PDB file of C-alpha atoms in Angstrom:
ATOM      1  CA  MET A   1      98.557 100.369 115.478  1.00 78.00           C
ATOM      2  CA  GLU A   2     100.281  98.597 118.346  1.00 79.00           C
ATOM      3  CA  GLU A   3     101.654  96.004 115.916  1.00 78.00           C
ATOM      4  CA  GLU A   4     103.078  98.743 113.666  1.00 75.00           C
ATOM      5  CA  LEU A   5     104.687 100.544 116.604  1.00 76.00           C
ATOM      6  CA  SER A   6     106.203  97.296 117.910  1.00 80.00           C
ATOM      7  CA  VAL A   7     107.841  96.656 114.515  1.00 75.00           C
ATOM      8  CA  ILE A   8     109.203 100.224 114.453  1.00 73.00           C
ATOM      9  CA  GLU A   9     110.590  99.773 117.969  1.00 78.00           C
ATOM     10  CA  LYS A  10     112.081  96.371 117.137  1.00 78.00           C
ATOM     11  CA  HIS A  11     114.030  97.757 114.179  1.00 75.00           C
ATOM     12  CA  LYS A  12     115.041 100.942 116.051  1.00 80.00           C
ATOM     13  CA  VAL A  13     113.659 103.210 113.344  1.00 78.00           C
ATOM     14  CA  TRP A  14     114.018 106.347 115.489  1.00 78.00           C
ATOM     15  CA  THR A  15     115.455 107.768 118.674  1.00 80.00           C
ATOM     16  CA  LEU A  16     113.880 110.485 120.809  1.00 78.00           C
ATOM     17  CA  VAL A  17     115.816 113.760 120.858  1.00 80.00           C
ATOM     18  CA  PRO A  18     115.032 117.246 122.202  1.00 81.00           C
ATOM     19  CA  ARG A  19     113.509 119.510 119.594  1.00 78.00           C
ATOM     20  CA  GLU A  20     115.811 122.328 118.487  1.00 77.00           C
ATOM     21  CA  TYR A  21     114.957 125.538 116.678  1.00 76.00           C
ATOM     22  CA  SER A  22     117.159 124.695 113.664  1.00 74.00           C
ATOM     23  CA  MET A  23     115.381 121.382 112.998  1.00 73.00           C
ATOM     24  CA  LYS A  24     112.965 121.062 110.101  1.00 74.00           C
ATOM     25  CA  VAL A  25     110.354 118.767 111.576  1.00 78.00           C
ATOM     26  CA  ILE A  26     108.233 116.537 109.335  1.00 77.00           C
ATOM     27  CA  ASN A  27     104.656 115.704 110.241  1.00 79.00           C
ATOM     28  CA  SER A  28     103.457 112.125 110.511  1.00 78.00           C
ATOM     29  CA  LYS A  29     100.073 110.476 110.160  1.00 80.00           C
ATOM     30  CA  TRP A  30      98.370 107.095 110.327  1.00 83.00           C
ATOM     31  CA  VAL A  31      97.155 105.450 107.117  1.00 82.00           C
ATOM     32  CA  TYR A  32      94.569 102.689 107.399  1.00 84.00           C
ATOM     33  CA  SER A  33      93.721 100.096 104.757  1.00 78.00           C
ATOM     34  CA  THR A  34      91.468  97.063 104.475  1.00 77.00           C
ATOM     35  CA  LYS A  35      92.668  94.016 102.534  1.00 71.00           C
ATOM     36  CA  LYS A  36      89.910  92.034 100.818  1.00 68.00           C
ATOM     37  CA  THR A  37      89.650  88.641  99.150  1.00 63.00           C
ATOM     38  CA  SER A  38      88.158  87.984  95.707  1.00 58.00           C
ATOM     39  CA  ASN A  39      84.700  87.415  97.231  1.00 63.00           C
ATOM     40  CA  ASP A  40      84.874  90.825  98.963  1.00 65.00           C
ATOM     41  CA  GLY A  41      85.626  89.323 102.358  1.00 66.00           C
ATOM     42  CA  ILE A  42      87.997  91.063 104.748  1.00 69.00           C
ATOM     43  CA  TYR A  43      91.122  89.101 105.628  1.00 65.00           C
ATOM     44  CA  LYS A  44      93.261  91.873 107.116  1.00 71.00           C
ATOM     45  CA  ARG A  45      93.087  95.420 108.456  1.00 77.00           C
ATOM     46  CA  LYS A  46      96.339  97.332 108.425  1.00 77.00           C
ATOM     47  CA  ALA A  47      97.601 100.524 110.066  1.00 82.00           C
ATOM     48  CA  ARG A  48     100.808 102.173 108.877  1.00 78.00           C
ATOM     49  CA  LEU A  49     102.633 105.170 110.296  1.00 79.00           C
ATOM     50  CA  VAL A  50     103.959 107.356 107.478  1.00 78.00           C
ATOM     51  CA  ALA A  51     105.962 110.553 107.250  1.00 75.00           C
ATOM     52  CA  VAL A  52     104.416 113.475 105.397  1.00 73.00           C
ATOM     53  CA  GLY A  53     107.490 114.015 103.252  1.00 63.00           C
ATOM     54  CA  CYS A  54     105.839 115.707 100.260  1.00 64.00           C
ATOM     55  CA  ASN A  55     107.358 119.079 101.247  1.00 58.00           C
ATOM     56  CA  GLN A  56     110.935 117.786 101.168  1.00 56.00           C
ATOM     57  CA  ARG A  57     113.107 119.138  98.368  1.00 57.00           C
ATOM     58  CA  TYR A  58     115.934 117.159  96.801  1.00 53.00           C
ATOM     59  CA  GLY A  59     119.354 118.710  97.400  1.00 51.00           C
ATOM     60  CA  MET A  60     118.065 120.829 100.282  1.00 45.00           C
ATOM     61  CA  ASP A  61     116.241 118.464 102.657  1.00 48.00           C
ATOM     62  CA  TYR A  62     117.833 115.191 101.544  1.00 47.00           C
ATOM     63  CA  LYS A  63     120.429 113.661  99.225  1.00 51.00           C
ATOM     64  CA  GLU A  64     121.850 110.159  99.404  1.00 46.00           C
ATOM     65  CA  SER A  65     122.116 110.194 103.198  1.00 41.00           C
ATOM     66  CA  PHE A  66     119.680 111.787 105.621  1.00 41.00           C
ATOM     67  CA  SER A  67     118.697 112.139 109.277  1.00 43.00           C
ATOM     68  CA  PRO A  68     115.274 113.815 109.236  1.00 47.00           C
ATOM     69  CA  VAL A  69     113.268 114.357 112.395  1.00 49.00           C
ATOM     70  CA  LEU A  70     109.637 113.383 112.706  1.00 51.00           C
ATOM     71  CA  LYS A  71     106.926 115.099 114.685  1.00 52.00           C
ATOM     72  CA  ARG A  72     105.373 112.560 116.994  1.00 52.00           C
ATOM     73  CA  CYS A  73     101.753 111.612 116.457  1.00 50.00           C
ATOM     74  CA  PHE A  74     101.490 110.453 120.074  1.00 53.00           C
ATOM     75  CA  MET A  75     102.834 111.951 123.272  1.00 54.00           C
ATOM     76  CA  GLN A  76     104.180 110.568 126.518  1.00 61.00           C
ATOM     77  CA  LYS A  77     104.086 112.562 129.696  1.00 65.00           C
ATOM     78  CA  GLY A  78     107.296 114.499 130.168  1.00 67.00           C
ATOM     79  CA  GLU A  79     108.395 114.109 126.518  1.00 70.00           C
ATOM     80  CA  GLU A  80     106.097 116.643 124.856  1.00 68.00           C
ATOM     81  CA  ASN A  81     109.044 118.685 123.521  1.00 75.00           C
ATOM     82  CA  LYS A  82     110.872 115.760 121.945  1.00 80.00           C
ATOM     83  CA  VAL A  83     110.841 114.587 118.326  1.00 80.00           C
ATOM     84  CA  CYS A  84     111.772 111.338 116.621  1.00 80.00           C
ATOM     85  CA  LYS A  85     115.125 111.417 114.868  1.00 79.00           C
ATOM     86  CA  LEU A  86     114.912 108.834 112.089  1.00 77.00           C
ATOM     87  CA  GLU A  87     117.800 106.387 112.103  1.00 76.00           C
ATOM     88  CA  LYS A  88     116.164 104.455 109.251  1.00 78.00           C
ATOM     89  CA  SER A  89     113.785 105.454 106.503  1.00 74.00           C
ATOM     90  CA  LEU A  90     110.026 105.566 106.963  1.00 76.00           C
ATOM     91  CA  TYR A  91     107.141 105.327 104.493  1.00 74.00           C
ATOM     92  CA  GLY A  92     106.229 108.693 103.025  1.00 74.00           C
ATOM     93  CA  LEU A  93     109.764 110.007 102.556  1.00 76.00           C
ATOM     94  CA  PRO A  94     110.938 110.485  98.933  1.00 73.00           C
ATOM     95  CA  GLN A  95     114.047 108.401  99.627  1.00 74.00           C
ATOM     96  CA  SER A  96     112.312 105.531 101.452  1.00 76.00           C
ATOM     97  CA  GLY A  97     111.901 103.346  98.340  1.00 78.00           C
ATOM     98  CA  LYS A  98     115.575 103.552  97.457  1.00 80.00           C
ATOM     99  CA  CYS A  99     116.653 102.842 101.033  1.00 81.00           C
ATOM    100  CA  TRP A 100     114.428  99.764 101.273  1.00 82.00           C
ATOM    101  CA  ASN A 101     115.555  98.414  97.900  1.00 86.00           C
ATOM    102  CA  LYS A 102     119.193  98.844  98.868  1.00 88.00           C
ATOM    103  CA  LYS A 103     118.636  97.015 102.155  1.00 88.00           C
ATOM    104  CA  ILE A 104     116.659  94.062 100.753  1.00 90.00           C
ATOM    105  CA  ASN A 105     119.131  93.715  97.870  1.00 92.00           C
ATOM    106  CA  GLU A 106     122.025  93.447 100.352  1.00 93.00           C
ATOM    107  CA  ILE A 107     120.109  90.853 102.374  1.00 93.00           C
ATOM    108  CA  LEU A 108     119.291  88.698  99.345  1.00 94.00           C
ATOM    109  CA  TYR A 109     122.883  88.853  98.086  1.00 94.00           C
ATOM    110  CA  GLN A 110     124.110  87.833 101.533  1.00 94.00           C
ATOM    111  CA  LEU A 111     121.794  84.792 101.374  1.00 94.00           C
ATOM    112  CA  GLY A 112     123.361  83.743  98.070  1.00 93.00           C
ATOM    113  CA  MET A 113     120.682  85.025  95.711  1.00 94.00           C
ATOM    114  CA  ILE A 114     121.617  86.454  92.317  1.00 93.00           C
ATOM    115  CA  ARG A 115     119.709  89.255  90.624  1.00 91.00           C
ATOM    116  CA  THR A 116     118.667  88.313  87.101  1.00 91.00           C
ATOM    117  CA  LYS A 117     119.841  90.400  84.160  1.00 89.00           C
ATOM    118  CA  CYS A 118     116.437  90.480  82.483  1.00 89.00           C
ATOM    119  CA  ASP A 119     114.622  91.919  85.527  1.00 89.00           C
ATOM    120  CA  PRO A 120     116.322  93.647  88.500  1.00 89.00           C
ATOM    121  CA  CYS A 121     113.372  92.715  90.752  1.00 90.00           C
ATOM    122  CA  VAL A 122     113.744  88.962  90.190  1.00 93.00           C
ATOM    123  CA  TYR A 123     116.340  86.920  92.102  1.00 95.00           C
ATOM    124  CA  LYS A 124     117.441  83.287  91.801  1.00 95.00           C
ATOM    125  CA  LEU A 125     118.854  80.953  94.424  1.00 94.00           C
ATOM    126  CA  GLN A 126     120.535  77.664  93.498  1.00 92.00           C
ATOM    127  CA  ARG A 127     121.250  75.042  96.168  1.00 90.00           C
ATOM    128  CA  GLY A 128     122.340  71.759  94.671  1.00 89.00           C
ATOM    129  CA  LYS A 129     119.583  70.466  92.428  1.00 90.00           C
ATOM    130  CA  GLU A 130     117.012  72.744  94.050  1.00 93.00           C
ATOM    131  CA  TYR A 131     116.390  76.374  93.229  1.00 92.00           C
ATOM    132  CA  ALA A 132     114.036  79.180  94.147  1.00 95.00           C
ATOM    133  CA  ILE A 133     112.895  82.311  92.334  1.00 94.00           C
ATOM    134  CA  LEU A 134     112.036  85.440  94.338  1.00 94.00           C
ATOM    135  CA  GLY A 135     109.990  88.290  92.911  1.00 91.00           C
ATOM    136  CA  LEU A 136     110.173  91.725  94.523  1.00 89.00           C
ATOM    137  CA  TYR A 137     107.366  94.271  94.179  1.00 87.00           C
ATOM    138  CA  VAL A 138     108.224  97.289  96.364  1.00 82.00           C
ATOM    139  CA  ASP A 139     107.988  95.655  99.827  1.00 81.00           C
ATOM    140  CA  ASP A 140     106.065  92.537  98.790  1.00 86.00           C
ATOM    141  CA  LEU A 141     107.958  89.311  98.122  1.00 89.00           C
ATOM    142  CA  ILE A 142     106.843  86.131  96.402  1.00 89.00           C
ATOM    143  CA  ILE A 143     108.888  82.916  96.379  1.00 90.00           C
ATOM    144  CA  ALA A 144     108.499  80.017  93.966  1.00 88.00           C
ATOM    145  CA  GLY A 145     110.817  77.055  94.347  1.00 90.00           C
ATOM    146  CA  THR A 146     111.255  73.463  93.359  1.00 90.00           C
ATOM    147  CA  SER A 147     110.148  72.317  96.827  1.00 90.00           C
ATOM    148  CA  LYS A 148     108.330  73.610  99.881  1.00 88.00           C
ATOM    149  CA  GLU A 149     111.473  73.049 101.906  1.00 92.00           C
ATOM    150  CA  ILE A 150     113.613  75.510  99.971  1.00 93.00           C
ATOM    151  CA  ASN A 151     110.768  78.046 100.006  1.00 90.00           C
ATOM    152  CA  ASP A 152     110.354  77.783 103.777  1.00 91.00           C
ATOM    153  CA  ASN A 153     114.109  77.882 104.418  1.00 93.00           C
ATOM    154  CA  LEU A 154     114.547  81.005 102.319  1.00 93.00           C
ATOM    155  CA  ALA A 155     111.618  82.757 104.019  1.00 92.00           C
ATOM    156  CA  SER A 156     113.032  81.839 107.449  1.00 92.00           C
ATOM    157  CA  GLU A 157     116.456  83.244 106.544  1.00 94.00           C
ATOM    158  CA  ILE A 158     114.951  86.534 105.316  1.00 93.00           C
ATOM    159  CA  LYS A 159     112.955  86.806 108.566  1.00 90.00           C
ATOM    160  CA  LYS A 160     116.227  87.029 110.484  1.00 90.00           C
ATOM    161  CA  TYR A 161     116.742  90.493 108.965  1.00 89.00           C
ATOM    162  CA  VAL A 162     113.266  91.912 108.291  1.00 86.00           C
ATOM    163  CA  THR A 163     109.736  91.296 109.524  1.00 81.00           C
ATOM    164  CA  LEU A 164     107.671  89.223 107.099  1.00 80.00           C
ATOM    165  CA  THR A 165     103.956  88.524 107.173  1.00 77.00           C
ATOM    166  CA  GLU A 166     103.245  85.349 105.245  1.00 78.00           C
ATOM    167  CA  LYS A 167     100.019  85.150 103.270  1.00 75.00           C
ATOM    168  CA  LYS A 168      97.713  82.192 103.615  1.00 71.00           C
ATOM    169  CA  ASP A 169      96.271  80.242 100.703  1.00 69.00           C
ATOM    170  CA  GLY A 170      93.482  82.249  99.111  1.00 67.00           C
ATOM    171  CA  GLU A 171      94.869  85.648 100.094  1.00 74.00           C
ATOM    172  CA  PRO A 172      95.790  87.805  97.061  1.00 76.00           C
ATOM    173  CA  PHE A 173      99.326  88.950  96.296  1.00 80.00           C
ATOM    174  CA  ILE A 174      99.379  92.581  95.049  1.00 78.00           C
ATOM    175  CA  GLY A 175      95.811  92.067  93.874  1.00 79.00           C
ATOM    176  CA  ILE A 176      96.501  88.762  92.109  1.00 82.00           C
ATOM    177  CA  GLU A 177      94.660  85.688  93.362  1.00 82.00           C
ATOM    178  CA  ILE A 178      96.647  82.459  93.223  1.00 80.00           C
ATOM    179  CA  LYS A 179      94.712  79.191  93.196  1.00 81.00           C
ATOM    180  CA  ARG A 180      96.557  75.903  93.358  1.00 78.00           C
ATOM    181  CA  ALA A 181      95.282  72.706  91.756  1.00 80.00           C
ATOM    182  CA  GLU A 182      96.649  69.270  90.932  1.00 82.00           C
ATOM    183  CA  ASP A 183      97.372  70.295  87.352  1.00 83.00           C
ATOM    184  CA  GLY A 184      99.103  73.569  88.275  1.00 78.00           C
ATOM    185  CA  SER A 185      98.487  77.055  89.635  1.00 79.00           C
ATOM    186  CA  TYR A 186      96.015  79.600  88.267  1.00 83.00           C
ATOM    187  CA  LEU A 187      96.266  83.399  88.450  1.00 84.00           C
ATOM    188  CA  SER A 188      93.293  85.739  88.310  1.00 84.00           C
ATOM    189  CA  GLN A 189      92.291  89.296  89.229  1.00 84.00           C
ATOM    190  CA  THR A 190      88.581  88.835  89.841  1.00 81.00           C
ATOM    191  CA  HIS A 191      88.338  91.386  92.648  1.00 79.00           C
ATOM    192  CA  TYR A 192      90.304  93.992  90.679  1.00 82.00           C
ATOM    193  CA  ILE A 193      88.093  93.521  87.610  1.00 84.00           C
ATOM    194  CA  ASP A 194      84.945  93.801  89.724  1.00 83.00           C
ATOM    195  CA  THR A 195      86.302  97.013  91.265  1.00 83.00           C
ATOM    196  CA  ILE A 196      86.934  98.575  87.827  1.00 88.00           C
ATOM    197  CA  LEU A 197      83.480  97.554  86.575  1.00 88.00           C
ATOM    198  CA  HIS A 198      81.875  99.070  89.667  1.00 87.00           C
ATOM    199  CA  ARG A 199      83.833 102.308  89.257  1.00 90.00           C
ATOM    200  CA  PHE A 200      82.450 102.828  85.744  1.00 91.00           C
ATOM    201  CA  GLY A 201      78.972 101.424  86.407  1.00 90.00           C
ATOM    202  CA  LEU A 202      79.436  98.373  84.187  1.00 87.00           C
ATOM    203  CA  GLU A 203      78.473  95.622  86.648  1.00 84.00           C
ATOM    204  CA  GLU A 204      75.549  94.477  84.481  1.00 86.00           C
ATOM    205  CA  CYS A 205      77.573  94.144  81.267  1.00 83.00           C
ATOM    206  CA  ASN A 206      77.816  90.743  79.613  1.00 81.00           C
ATOM    207  CA  SER A 207      81.198  89.076  79.254  1.00 77.00           C
ATOM    208  CA  VAL A 208      82.648  88.320  75.805  1.00 75.00           C
ATOM    209  CA  GLN A 209      85.476  86.093  74.619  1.00 74.00           C
ATOM    210  CA  THR A 210      87.193  88.799  72.555  1.00 70.00           C
ATOM    211  CA  LEU A 211      87.914  92.399  73.571  1.00 69.00           C
ATOM    212  CA  GLY A 212      86.462  94.303  70.622  1.00 70.00           C
ATOM    213  CA  ASP A 213      83.938  94.207  67.823  1.00 71.00           C
ATOM    214  CA  GLN A 214      84.660  91.241  65.557  1.00 69.00           C
ATOM    215  CA  ASN A 215      82.763  92.897  62.682  1.00 76.00           C
ATOM    216  CA  GLN A 216      84.659  96.189  62.781  1.00 75.00           C
ATOM    217  CA  ASN A 217      86.588  97.026  59.590  1.00 76.00           C
ATOM    218  CA  LEU A 218      90.020  98.272  60.627  1.00 72.00           C
ATOM    219  CA  ASP A 219      90.838  99.465  57.092  1.00 71.00           C
ATOM    220  CA  GLU A 220      88.508 102.442  57.362  1.00 58.00           C
TER     221      GLU A 220
END
């Protein structure tokens, strides 16, 4: 929680203002999650402060621009009647995804990256004979380049604008496990598959090479 609050303070997400009668104040809450590896081990516990923005209505509470106020989930002595005026978007607001995408897109363009035509969430950076590809999935980034140097340099440049937490080898990316070997890299979703099997009580099922009955007549 302290780490989350320090990031919010660093980026000046809100300012404290006196609460006024005309303000429509949004509640906030803490959301906790546990990140696990493919062997069900815990590699990270995360706390995130989110706005309860489900009651906001488009055209009335927000449009393209906004300055909502947030009810504080913690109090300091002498500031009980103050609220947090959001200067930047916060998770939980309907417009937060668009605001983040606009910001990260501006940052990547400023660093010389070009958005591909085939996928708006994939960017390419060319520097001499070296190049890097960046994939964007909401607020998760993955970089694949022709060398470790260009990967590290690009990550360092992005860190000047936003806070990044780099994953270690073996930690999954959006549920996908990446294993590196001498002959290449391998992707798998072992933990996700195990979770689905457990949900439907199919842990004891035998694996097969083909998904379906080979003897089924599809003409019927």
